[in-house]
Amino acid sequence: MASRAVASKVPSWLEPLKKWAYNASGFNRYGLLHDDCLYEYDDVKEAIRRLPPDVLHARNFRIIRAMQLEIQHDVLPKEQWTKFEDDVRYLEPYLEEVRKEIAEKQEWEKNH
């Protein structure tokens, strides 16, 4: 278990580069989170469908607000930008679950 934590840890020199790339992407200026910007292929669509209603509502609000700001050629005030440290990968557990189910289904179909 300890070796897994060490293996998944990002080298310290890479952290500033990740922050720079995060800020350079621009989606944080609209208050969006990383998972709000994922391309919605089938796995992602299913993961979004499984979100709890409050998380889905917050996601939809962020996306609609971002679209409105983009239409107005504006961004949020800097104090409202999403910070790198505050960005949560809220969709990841659901996406992982969907991918495991798909792999299990493919394995089942292959054997039957």
mmCIF file of N, CA and C in Angstrom:
data_model
loop_
_atom_site.group_PDB
_atom_site.id
_atom_site.type_symbol
_atom_site.label_atom_id
_atom_site.label_comp_id
_atom_site.label_asym_id
_atom_site.label_seq_id
_atom_site.Cartn_x
_atom_site.Cartn_y
_atom_site.Cartn_z
ATOM 1 N N MET A 1 0.818 -1.191 0.000
ATOM 2 C CA MET A 1 0.000 0.000 0.000
ATOM 3 C C MET A 1 0.866 1.260 0.000
ATOM 4 N N ALA A 2 1.923 1.256 0.807
ATOM 5 C CA ALA A 2 2.802 2.415 0.868
ATOM 6 C C ALA A 2 3.500 2.646 -0.468
ATOM 7 N N SER A 3 3.879 1.575 -1.151
ATOM 8 C CA SER A 3 4.554 1.732 -2.432
ATOM 9 C C SER A 3 3.633 2.341 -3.477
ATOM 10 N N ARG A 4 2.338 2.074 -3.388
ATOM 11 C CA ARG A 4 1.376 2.662 -4.321
ATOM 12 C C ARG A 4 1.318 4.175 -4.132
ATOM 13 N N ALA A 5 1.313 4.631 -2.880
ATOM 14 C CA ALA A 5 1.268 6.064 -2.596
ATOM 15 C C ALA A 5 2.517 6.759 -3.111
ATOM 16 N N VAL A 6 3.662 6.132 -2.950
ATOM 17 C CA VAL A 6 4.908 6.714 -3.423
ATOM 18 C C VAL A 6 4.932 6.756 -4.945
ATOM 19 N N ALA A 7 4.457 5.697 -5.575
ATOM 20 C CA ALA A 7 4.471 5.624 -7.038
ATOM 21 C C ALA A 7 3.537 6.647 -7.674
ATOM 22 N N SER A 8 2.417 6.961 -7.017
ATOM 23 C CA SER A 8 1.455 7.886 -7.601
ATOM 24 C C SER A 8 1.767 9.345 -7.269
ATOM 25 N N LYS A 9 2.740 9.585 -6.411
ATOM 26 C CA LYS A 9 3.096 10.940 -6.019
ATOM 27 C C LYS A 9 3.821 11.640 -7.161
ATOM 28 N N VAL A 10 3.464 12.876 -7.407
ATOM 29 C CA VAL A 10 4.060 13.665 -8.474
ATOM 30 C C VAL A 10 5.369 14.256 -7.967
ATOM 31 N N PRO A 11 6.438 14.205 -8.775
ATOM 32 C CA PRO A 11 7.695 14.821 -8.345
ATOM 33 C C PRO A 11 7.494 16.306 -8.035
ATOM 34 N N SER A 12 8.193 16.801 -7.030
ATOM 35 C CA SER A 12 7.989 18.185 -6.582
ATOM 36 C C SER A 12 8.322 19.207 -7.668
ATOM 37 N N TRP A 13 9.263 18.905 -8.538
ATOM 38 C CA TRP A 13 9.620 19.851 -9.589
ATOM 39 C C TRP A 13 8.530 19.973 -10.644
ATOM 40 N N LEU A 14 7.631 18.994 -10.705
ATOM 41 C CA LEU A 14 6.573 18.999 -11.701
ATOM 42 C C LEU A 14 5.362 19.824 -11.258
ATOM 43 N N GLU A 15 5.222 20.021 -9.964
ATOM 44 C CA GLU A 15 4.064 20.738 -9.426
ATOM 45 C C GLU A 15 3.915 22.165 -9.987
ATOM 46 N N PRO A 16 4.974 22.988 -10.023
ATOM 47 C CA PRO A 16 4.822 24.330 -10.618
ATOM 48 C C PRO A 16 4.418 24.290 -12.094
ATOM 49 N N LEU A 17 4.918 23.296 -12.814
ATOM 50 C CA LEU A 17 4.558 23.158 -14.225
ATOM 51 C C LEU A 17 3.076 22.812 -14.367
ATOM 52 N N LYS A 18 2.577 21.933 -13.496
ATOM 53 C CA LYS A 18 1.153 21.580 -13.522
ATOM 54 C C LYS A 18 0.291 22.808 -13.224
ATOM 55 N N LYS A 19 0.704 23.620 -12.241
ATOM 56 C CA LYS A 19 -0.050 24.832 -11.907
ATOM 57 C C LYS A 19 -0.054 25.808 -13.076
ATOM 58 N N TRP A 20 1.119 25.962 -13.728
ATOM 59 C CA TRP A 20 1.197 26.870 -14.867
ATOM 60 C C TRP A 20 0.257 26.404 -15.979
ATOM 61 N N ALA A 21 0.294 25.116 -16.299
ATOM 62 C CA ALA A 21 -0.557 24.568 -17.361
ATOM 63 C C ALA A 21 -2.033 24.729 -17.003
ATOM 64 N N TYR A 22 -2.359 24.523 -15.729
ATOM 65 C CA TYR A 22 -3.739 24.677 -15.267
ATOM 66 C C TYR A 22 -4.215 26.108 -15.509
ATOM 67 N N ASN A 23 -3.402 27.076 -15.112
ATOM 68 C CA ASN A 23 -3.789 28.479 -15.290
ATOM 69 C C ASN A 23 -3.768 28.898 -16.755
ATOM 70 N N ALA A 24 -2.863 28.345 -17.532
ATOM 71 C CA ALA A 24 -2.775 28.683 -18.954
ATOM 72 C C ALA A 24 -3.959 28.146 -19.744
ATOM 73 N N SER A 25 -4.589 27.079 -19.255
ATOM 74 C CA SER A 25 -5.716 26.490 -19.982
ATOM 75 C C SER A 25 -6.895 27.453 -20.063
ATOM 76 N N GLY A 26 -7.080 28.284 -19.066
ATOM 77 C CA GLY A 26 -8.097 29.331 -19.124
ATOM 78 C C GLY A 26 -9.460 28.979 -18.573
ATOM 79 N N PHE A 27 -9.793 27.710 -18.425
ATOM 80 C CA PHE A 27 -11.130 27.368 -17.963
ATOM 81 C C PHE A 27 -11.379 27.827 -16.528
ATOM 82 N N ASN A 28 -10.310 27.971 -15.759
ATOM 83 C CA ASN A 28 -10.473 28.407 -14.367
ATOM 84 C C ASN A 28 -10.949 29.855 -14.274
ATOM 85 N N ARG A 29 -10.715 30.645 -15.312
ATOM 86 C CA ARG A 29 -11.162 32.046 -15.311
ATOM 87 C C ARG A 29 -12.691 32.161 -15.379
ATOM 88 N N TYR A 30 -13.317 31.079 -15.788
ATOM 89 C CA TYR A 30 -14.774 31.034 -15.874
ATOM 90 C C TYR A 30 -15.393 30.311 -14.686
ATOM 91 N N GLY A 31 -14.562 29.867 -13.732
ATOM 92 C CA GLY A 31 -15.071 29.157 -12.568
ATOM 93 C C GLY A 31 -15.324 27.685 -12.812
ATOM 94 N N LEU A 32 -14.808 27.166 -13.919
ATOM 95 C CA LEU A 32 -15.006 25.752 -14.242
ATOM 96 C C LEU A 32 -13.977 24.876 -13.542
ATOM 97 N N LEU A 33 -14.339 23.646 -13.317
ATOM 98 C CA LEU A 33 -13.423 22.634 -12.808
ATOM 99 C C LEU A 33 -12.931 21.787 -13.973
ATOM 100 N N HIS A 34 -11.857 21.059 -13.768
ATOM 101 C CA HIS A 34 -11.284 20.216 -14.830
ATOM 102 C C HIS A 34 -12.325 19.277 -15.427
ATOM 103 N N ASP A 35 -13.086 18.600 -14.560
ATOM 104 C CA ASP A 35 -14.044 17.609 -15.041
ATOM 105 C C ASP A 35 -15.242 18.235 -15.767
ATOM 106 N N ASP A 36 -15.444 19.535 -15.624
ATOM 107 C CA ASP A 36 -16.509 20.209 -16.373
ATOM 108 C C ASP A 36 -16.155 20.293 -17.852
ATOM 109 N N CYS A 37 -14.868 20.181 -18.166
ATOM 110 C CA CYS A 37 -14.385 20.396 -19.536
ATOM 111 C C CYS A 37 -14.079 19.116 -20.297
ATOM 112 N N LEU A 38 -14.378 17.972 -19.711
ATOM 113 C CA LEU A 38 -14.095 16.713 -20.391
ATOM 114 C C LEU A 38 -14.998 16.553 -21.616
ATOM 115 N N TYR A 39 -14.417 16.000 -22.686
ATOM 116 C CA TYR A 39 -15.207 15.691 -23.866
ATOM 117 C C TYR A 39 -16.218 14.616 -23.499
ATOM 118 N N GLU A 40 -17.454 14.804 -23.858
ATOM 119 C CA GLU A 40 -18.518 13.904 -23.422
ATOM 120 C C GLU A 40 -18.716 12.728 -24.373
ATOM 121 N N TYR A 41 -17.773 11.802 -24.360
ATOM 122 C CA TYR A 41 -17.972 10.544 -25.076
ATOM 123 C C TYR A 41 -18.815 9.646 -24.182
ATOM 124 N N ASP A 42 -19.140 8.447 -24.621
ATOM 125 C CA ASP A 42 -20.116 7.594 -23.945
ATOM 126 C C ASP A 42 -19.800 7.333 -22.477
ATOM 127 N N ASP A 43 -18.528 7.050 -22.149
ATOM 128 C CA ASP A 43 -18.158 6.779 -20.761
ATOM 129 C C ASP A 43 -18.447 7.993 -19.880
ATOM 130 N N VAL A 44 -18.083 9.158 -20.360
ATOM 131 C CA VAL A 44 -18.284 10.383 -19.583
ATOM 132 C C VAL A 44 -19.777 10.695 -19.448
ATOM 133 N N LYS A 45 -20.536 10.500 -20.515
ATOM 134 C CA LYS A 45 -21.981 10.729 -20.442
ATOM 135 C C LYS A 45 -22.631 9.853 -19.382
ATOM 136 N N GLU A 46 -22.218 8.586 -19.317
ATOM 137 C CA GLU A 46 -22.780 7.678 -18.319
ATOM 138 C C GLU A 46 -22.356 8.088 -16.916
ATOM 139 N N ALA A 47 -21.105 8.510 -16.747
ATOM 140 C CA ALA A 47 -20.636 8.961 -15.434
ATOM 141 C C ALA A 47 -21.411 10.205 -14.990
ATOM 142 N N ILE A 48 -21.676 11.119 -15.909
ATOM 143 C CA ILE A 48 -22.452 12.321 -15.588
ATOM 144 C C ILE A 48 -23.877 11.935 -15.198
ATOM 145 N N ARG A 49 -24.438 10.971 -15.886
ATOM 146 C CA ARG A 49 -25.797 10.527 -15.561
ATOM 147 C C ARG A 49 -25.881 9.986 -14.138
ATOM 148 N N ARG A 50 -24.791 9.421 -13.641
ATOM 149 C CA ARG A 50 -24.766 8.817 -12.307
ATOM 150 C C ARG A 50 -24.462 9.808 -11.183
ATOM 151 N N LEU A 51 -24.155 11.036 -11.530
ATOM 152 C CA LEU A 51 -23.838 12.022 -10.489
ATOM 153 C C LEU A 51 -25.037 12.261 -9.574
ATOM 154 N N PRO A 52 -24.776 12.520 -8.292
ATOM 155 C CA PRO A 52 -25.871 12.912 -7.398
ATOM 156 C C PRO A 52 -26.470 14.241 -7.881
ATOM 157 N N PRO A 53 -27.755 14.470 -7.630
ATOM 158 C CA PRO A 53 -28.419 15.679 -8.145
ATOM 159 C C PRO A 53 -27.731 16.987 -7.755
ATOM 160 N N ASP A 54 -27.233 17.102 -6.535
ATOM 161 C CA ASP A 54 -26.602 18.361 -6.123
ATOM 162 C C ASP A 54 -25.290 18.614 -6.874
ATOM 163 N N VAL A 55 -24.526 17.567 -7.138
ATOM 164 C CA VAL A 55 -23.271 17.700 -7.878
ATOM 165 C C VAL A 55 -23.569 18.033 -9.340
ATOM 166 N N LEU A 56 -24.571 17.389 -9.902
ATOM 167 C CA LEU A 56 -24.973 17.663 -11.286
ATOM 168 C C LEU A 56 -25.480 19.093 -11.432
ATOM 169 N N HIS A 57 -26.256 19.550 -10.467
ATOM 170 C CA HIS A 57 -26.769 20.928 -10.506
ATOM 171 C C HIS A 57 -25.613 21.932 -10.456
ATOM 172 N N ALA A 58 -24.642 21.701 -9.572
ATOM 173 C CA ALA A 58 -23.488 22.600 -9.468
ATOM 174 C C ALA A 58 -22.690 22.601 -10.778
ATOM 175 N N ARG A 59 -22.546 21.437 -11.385
ATOM 176 C CA ARG A 59 -21.828 21.319 -12.659
ATOM 177 C C ARG A 59 -22.546 22.108 -13.750
ATOM 178 N N ASN A 60 -23.855 21.912 -13.843
ATOM 179 C CA ASN A 60 -24.635 22.621 -14.858
ATOM 180 C C ASN A 60 -24.570 24.130 -14.648
ATOM 181 N N PHE A 61 -24.630 24.563 -13.392
ATOM 182 C CA PHE A 61 -24.532 25.995 -13.096
ATOM 183 C C PHE A 61 -23.202 26.562 -13.579
ATOM 184 N N ARG A 62 -22.100 25.866 -13.268
ATOM 185 C CA ARG A 62 -20.777 26.349 -13.682
ATOM 186 C C ARG A 62 -20.678 26.439 -15.199
ATOM 187 N N ILE A 63 -21.207 25.440 -15.903
ATOM 188 C CA ILE A 63 -21.121 25.427 -17.366
ATOM 189 C C ILE A 63 -21.972 26.538 -17.974
ATOM 190 N N ILE A 64 -23.181 26.722 -17.475
ATOM 191 C CA ILE A 64 -24.057 27.782 -18.002
ATOM 192 C C ILE A 64 -23.463 29.158 -17.734
ATOM 193 N N ARG A 65 -22.915 29.342 -16.516
ATOM 194 C CA ARG A 65 -22.283 30.629 -16.182
ATOM 195 C C ARG A 65 -21.098 30.884 -17.107
ATOM 196 N N ALA A 66 -20.297 29.855 -17.365
ATOM 197 C CA ALA A 66 -19.137 30.002 -18.245
ATOM 198 C C ALA A 66 -19.567 30.361 -19.671
ATOM 199 N N MET A 67 -20.625 29.726 -20.156
ATOM 200 C CA MET A 67 -21.123 30.045 -21.506
ATOM 201 C C MET A 67 -21.620 31.492 -21.570
ATOM 202 N N GLN A 68 -22.310 31.927 -20.531
ATOM 203 C CA GLN A 68 -22.804 33.305 -20.488
ATOM 204 C C GLN A 68 -21.641 34.295 -20.484
ATOM 205 N N LEU A 69 -20.624 34.013 -19.691
ATOM 206 C CA LEU A 69 -19.444 34.885 -19.656
ATOM 207 C C LEU A 69 -18.744 34.917 -21.010
ATOM 208 N N GLU A 70 -18.644 33.778 -21.668
ATOM 209 C CA GLU A 70 -18.001 33.708 -22.977
ATOM 210 C C GLU A 70 -18.790 34.520 -24.006
ATOM 211 N N ILE A 71 -20.105 34.434 -23.962
ATOM 212 C CA ILE A 71 -20.945 35.210 -24.878
ATOM 213 C C ILE A 71 -20.737 36.703 -24.661
ATOM 214 N N GLN A 72 -20.552 37.093 -23.403
ATOM 215 C CA GLN A 72 -20.349 38.502 -23.056
ATOM 216 C C GLN A 72 -18.887 38.938 -23.220
ATOM 217 N N HIS A 73 -18.027 38.023 -23.664
ATOM 218 C CA HIS A 73 -16.594 38.307 -23.797
ATOM 219 C C HIS A 73 -16.030 38.819 -22.475
ATOM 220 N N ASP A 74 -16.333 38.088 -21.411
ATOM 221 C CA ASP A 74 -15.940 38.487 -20.066
ATOM 222 C C ASP A 74 -15.440 37.261 -19.303
ATOM 223 N N VAL A 75 -14.813 37.485 -18.172
ATOM 224 C CA VAL A 75 -14.411 36.411 -17.262
ATOM 225 C C VAL A 75 -14.818 36.833 -15.851
ATOM 226 N N LEU A 76 -14.761 35.880 -14.933
ATOM 227 C CA LEU A 76 -15.083 36.177 -13.539
ATOM 228 C C LEU A 76 -14.005 37.073 -12.936
ATOM 229 N N PRO A 77 -14.344 37.804 -11.878
ATOM 230 C CA PRO A 77 -13.303 38.534 -11.144
ATOM 231 C C PRO A 77 -12.252 37.536 -10.641
ATOM 232 N N LYS A 78 -11.007 37.960 -10.576
ATOM 233 C CA LYS A 78 -9.908 37.041 -10.267
ATOM 234 C C LYS A 78 -10.116 36.284 -8.961
ATOM 235 N N GLU A 79 -10.723 36.891 -7.964
ATOM 236 C CA GLU A 79 -10.937 36.204 -6.682
ATOM 237 C C GLU A 79 -11.946 35.060 -6.797
ATOM 238 N N GLN A 80 -12.702 34.992 -7.908
ATOM 239 C CA GLN A 80 -13.672 33.914 -8.120
ATOM 240 C C GLN A 80 -13.151 32.825 -9.068
ATOM 241 N N TRP A 81 -11.943 32.988 -9.590
ATOM 242 C CA TRP A 81 -11.365 31.975 -10.461
ATOM 243 C C TRP A 81 -11.141 30.698 -9.663
ATOM 244 N N THR A 82 -11.285 29.563 -10.300
ATOM 245 C CA THR A 82 -11.009 28.285 -9.655
ATOM 246 C C THR A 82 -9.500 28.158 -9.459
ATOM 247 N N LYS A 83 -9.108 27.858 -8.237
ATOM 248 C CA LYS A 83 -7.690 27.699 -7.927
ATOM 249 C C LYS A 83 -7.287 26.239 -8.156
ATOM 250 N N PHE A 84 -6.041 26.052 -8.532
ATOM 251 C CA PHE A 84 -5.499 24.716 -8.780
ATOM 252 C C PHE A 84 -5.728 23.807 -7.576
ATOM 253 N N GLU A 85 -5.512 24.342 -6.384
ATOM 254 C CA GLU A 85 -5.650 23.564 -5.154
ATOM 255 C C GLU A 85 -7.103 23.195 -4.867
ATOM 256 N N ASP A 86 -8.053 23.972 -5.380
ATOM 257 C CA ASP A 86 -9.476 23.744 -5.111
ATOM 258 C C ASP A 86 -10.171 22.883 -6.155
ATOM 259 N N ASP A 87 -9.471 22.609 -7.247
ATOM 260 C CA ASP A 87 -10.082 21.823 -8.323
ATOM 261 C C ASP A 87 -10.199 20.369 -7.890
ATOM 262 N N VAL A 88 -11.423 19.872 -7.891
ATOM 263 C CA VAL A 88 -11.708 18.507 -7.452
ATOM 264 C C VAL A 88 -12.125 17.685 -8.659
ATOM 265 N N ARG A 89 -11.578 16.506 -8.784
ATOM 266 C CA ARG A 89 -11.959 15.597 -9.872
ATOM 267 C C ARG A 89 -13.205 14.818 -9.436
ATOM 268 N N TYR A 90 -14.326 15.491 -9.413
ATOM 269 C CA TYR A 90 -15.569 14.915 -8.895
ATOM 270 C C TYR A 90 -16.109 13.785 -9.765
ATOM 271 N N LEU A 91 -15.754 13.752 -11.024
ATOM 272 C CA LEU A 91 -16.292 12.759 -11.945
ATOM 273 C C LEU A 91 -15.463 11.471 -11.968
ATOM 274 N N GLU A 92 -14.247 11.537 -11.490
ATOM 275 C CA GLU A 92 -13.316 10.410 -11.582
ATOM 276 C C GLU A 92 -13.843 9.109 -10.976
ATOM 277 N N PRO A 93 -14.417 9.098 -9.750
ATOM 278 C CA PRO A 93 -14.908 7.820 -9.208
ATOM 279 C C PRO A 93 -16.011 7.199 -10.065
ATOM 280 N N TYR A 94 -16.887 8.020 -10.595
ATOM 281 C CA TYR A 94 -17.982 7.521 -11.430
ATOM 282 C C TYR A 94 -17.447 7.024 -12.770
ATOM 283 N N LEU A 95 -16.490 7.747 -13.316
ATOM 284 C CA LEU A 95 -15.890 7.365 -14.589
ATOM 285 C C LEU A 95 -15.119 6.049 -14.446
ATOM 286 N N GLU A 96 -14.421 5.892 -13.361
ATOM 287 C CA GLU A 96 -13.696 4.644 -13.105
ATOM 288 C C GLU A 96 -14.668 3.471 -12.981
ATOM 289 N N GLU A 97 -15.774 3.695 -12.298
ATOM 290 C CA GLU A 97 -16.800 2.658 -12.137
ATOM 291 C C GLU A 97 -17.378 2.244 -13.489
ATOM 292 N N VAL A 98 -17.686 3.224 -14.321
ATOM 293 C CA VAL A 98 -18.244 2.956 -15.652
ATOM 294 C C VAL A 98 -17.249 2.150 -16.486
ATOM 295 N N ARG A 99 -15.985 2.549 -16.453
ATOM 296 C CA ARG A 99 -14.963 1.846 -17.246
ATOM 297 C C ARG A 99 -14.776 0.411 -16.769
ATOM 298 N N LYS A 100 -14.834 0.201 -15.462
ATOM 299 C CA LYS A 100 -14.726 -1.169 -14.939
ATOM 300 C C LYS A 100 -15.907 -2.014 -15.392
ATOM 301 N N GLU A 101 -17.104 -1.439 -15.367
ATOM 302 C CA GLU A 101 -18.292 -2.168 -15.807
ATOM 303 C C GLU A 101 -18.215 -2.519 -17.287
ATOM 304 N N ILE A 102 -17.725 -1.598 -18.095
ATOM 305 C CA ILE A 102 -17.584 -1.853 -19.529
ATOM 306 C C ILE A 102 -16.575 -2.968 -19.767
ATOM 307 N N ALA A 103 -15.442 -2.913 -19.061
ATOM 308 C CA ALA A 103 -14.427 -3.965 -19.207
ATOM 309 C C ALA A 103 -14.976 -5.310 -18.759
ATOM 310 N N GLU A 104 -15.748 -5.318 -17.669
ATOM 311 C CA GLU A 104 -16.342 -6.564 -17.181
ATOM 312 C C GLU A 104 -17.346 -7.115 -18.184
ATOM 313 N N LYS A 105 -18.139 -6.215 -18.767
ATOM 314 C CA LYS A 105 -19.125 -6.638 -19.768
ATOM 315 C C LYS A 105 -18.433 -7.212 -21.002
ATOM 316 N N GLN A 106 -17.358 -6.573 -21.439
ATOM 317 C CA GLN A 106 -16.615 -7.072 -22.600
ATOM 318 C C GLN A 106 -15.990 -8.430 -22.303
ATOM 319 N N GLU A 107 -15.484 -8.595 -21.102
ATOM 320 C CA GLU A 107 -14.902 -9.883 -20.699
ATOM 321 C C GLU A 107 -15.980 -10.960 -20.668
ATOM 322 N N TRP A 108 -17.135 -10.613 -20.149
ATOM 323 C CA TRP A 108 -18.261 -11.554 -20.076
ATOM 324 C C TRP A 108 -18.691 -11.989 -21.483
ATOM 325 N N GLU A 109 -18.843 -11.013 -22.386
ATOM 326 C CA GLU A 109 -19.258 -11.315 -23.754
ATOM 327 C C GLU A 109 -18.222 -12.129 -24.506
ATOM 328 N N LYS A 110 -16.968 -11.909 -24.188
ATOM 329 C CA LYS A 110 -15.896 -12.642 -24.848
ATOM 330 C C LYS A 110 -15.899 -14.118 -24.431
ATOM 331 N N ASN A 111 -16.304 -14.379 -23.210
ATOM 332 C CA ASN A 111 -16.309 -15.747 -22.680
ATOM 333 C C ASN A 111 -17.625 -16.476 -22.880
ATOM 334 N N HIS A 112 -18.633 -15.807 -23.380
ATOM 335 C CA HIS A 112 -19.941 -16.474 -23.568
ATOM 336 C C HIS A 112 -20.443 -16.307 -24.971
#
